[in-house]
Amino acid sequence: MTQLVRRRVVVTGVVQGVGFRWAAAAEAERLGVAGFVRNLPDGTVEAEVEGSADAVERMLEWLAQGPPAASVSRCDVTEVAAAGERGFRIRGTSVG
């Protein structure tokens, strides 16, 4: 069985209003990773990505670039405990 890893990512730059969450969800589906993506009130995008180390690494690389209309200036990645989550969701904007 493949060991699951999970990473929390906060993406900074021009990342809201450019289809970032929908493109991220499509990429997550393509890579077979679980988790979520959502806008934060400060203009950043937060994602948590869970899956095999290789798939999560590929998703992190995608998040560092984003979709064509985005302009990513920074990705802050932290390790979090795997939750055994299935599926990838777009969540509503966090309110705090």
Short mmCIF file of C-alpha atoms in Angstrom, two decimals:
data_model
loop_
_atom_site.label_atom_id
_atom_site.label_comp_id
_atom_site.label_asym_id
_atom_site.label_seq_id
_atom_site.Cartn_x
_atom_site.Cartn_y
_atom_site.Cartn_z
CA MET A 1 0.00 0.00 0.00
CA THR A 2 1.24 3.45 -0.89
CA GLN A 3 2.02 5.75 2.01
CA LEU A 4 -0.18 8.84 1.93
CA VAL A 5 1.24 12.29 2.48
CA ARG A 6 -0.64 15.57 2.89
CA ARG A 7 0.53 19.13 2.36
CA ARG A 8 -1.12 22.47 3.09
CA VAL A 9 -0.27 25.15 0.55
CA VAL A 10 -0.97 28.87 0.60
CA VAL A 11 -0.55 30.37 -2.86
CA THR A 12 0.16 34.11 -3.13
CA GLY A 13 -0.06 36.34 -6.19
CA VAL A 14 -2.80 37.00 -8.73
CA VAL A 15 -4.68 33.82 -7.83
CA GLN A 16 -8.30 34.88 -7.26
CA GLY A 17 -10.70 35.65 -10.08
CA VAL A 18 -8.60 33.71 -12.60
CA GLY A 19 -10.19 30.25 -12.40
CA PHE A 20 -7.48 28.98 -10.07
CA ARG A 21 -9.73 26.79 -7.91
CA TRP A 22 -11.48 25.12 -10.84
CA ALA A 23 -8.22 24.48 -12.66
CA ALA A 24 -6.67 23.12 -9.46
CA ALA A 25 -9.61 20.76 -8.96
CA ALA A 26 -9.25 19.50 -12.55
CA GLU A 27 -5.51 18.94 -12.07
CA ALA A 28 -6.10 17.17 -8.76
CA GLU A 29 -8.60 14.87 -10.47
CA ARG A 30 -6.09 14.17 -13.25
CA LEU A 31 -3.35 13.34 -10.73
CA GLY A 32 -5.64 11.35 -8.45
CA VAL A 33 -5.02 13.40 -5.32
CA ALA A 34 -7.58 14.23 -2.62
CA GLY A 35 -8.14 17.38 -0.61
CA PHE A 36 -9.60 20.82 -1.19
CA VAL A 37 -8.91 24.29 -2.50
CA ARG A 38 -10.47 27.58 -1.39
CA ASN A 39 -9.99 31.34 -1.53
CA LEU A 40 -8.88 33.11 1.63
CA PRO A 41 -10.05 36.63 2.56
CA ASP A 42 -6.52 38.06 2.13
CA GLY A 43 -6.48 37.29 -1.61
CA THR A 44 -4.49 34.06 -1.36
CA VAL A 45 -5.62 30.55 -2.23
CA GLU A 46 -5.29 27.70 0.27
CA ALA A 47 -5.13 24.05 -0.76
CA GLU A 48 -4.62 20.79 1.06
CA VAL A 49 -3.44 17.94 -1.13
CA GLU A 50 -3.24 14.29 -0.12
CA GLY A 51 -2.04 11.23 -2.01
CA SER A 52 1.14 9.40 -2.90
CA ALA A 53 4.32 11.43 -2.42
CA ASP A 54 4.89 11.54 -6.19
CA ALA A 55 1.36 12.72 -7.02
CA VAL A 56 1.39 15.32 -4.24
CA GLU A 57 4.76 16.63 -5.47
CA ARG A 58 3.38 16.97 -9.00
CA MET A 59 0.33 18.83 -7.65
CA LEU A 60 2.59 21.18 -5.66
CA GLU A 61 4.55 21.90 -8.86
CA TRP A 62 1.28 22.71 -10.64
CA LEU A 63 0.13 24.99 -7.79
CA ALA A 64 3.42 26.91 -8.02
CA GLN A 65 2.50 27.80 -11.62
CA GLY A 66 -1.31 27.84 -11.56
CA PRO A 67 -3.54 28.22 -14.61
CA PRO A 68 -2.53 30.51 -17.49
CA ALA A 69 -4.33 33.62 -16.15
CA ALA A 70 -2.72 33.34 -12.71
CA SER A 71 0.54 34.91 -11.62
CA VAL A 72 1.91 32.99 -8.64
CA SER A 73 4.52 34.85 -6.59
CA ARG A 74 4.91 32.42 -3.70
CA CYS A 75 3.81 29.02 -2.38
CA ASP A 76 4.15 28.31 1.33
CA VAL A 77 4.00 24.55 1.92
CA THR A 78 3.60 22.83 5.27
CA GLU A 79 3.32 19.16 6.10
CA VAL A 80 0.08 18.06 7.76
CA ALA A 81 -1.16 14.66 8.86
CA ALA A 82 -2.80 12.54 6.19
CA ALA A 83 -6.54 12.24 6.78
CA GLY A 84 -7.42 9.39 4.44
CA GLU A 85 -9.64 11.81 2.52
CA ARG A 86 -11.18 10.83 -0.81
CA GLY A 87 -12.02 13.21 -3.61
CA PHE A 88 -11.03 16.81 -4.19
CA ARG A 89 -13.43 19.67 -3.46
CA ILE A 90 -13.68 23.38 -4.09
CA ARG A 91 -14.65 24.93 -0.77
CA GLY A 92 -16.24 28.31 -0.18
CA THR A 93 -14.09 31.23 0.86
CA SER A 94 -12.81 30.97 4.41
CA VAL A 95 -14.13 33.75 6.62
CA GLY A 96 -11.35 33.69 9.15
#
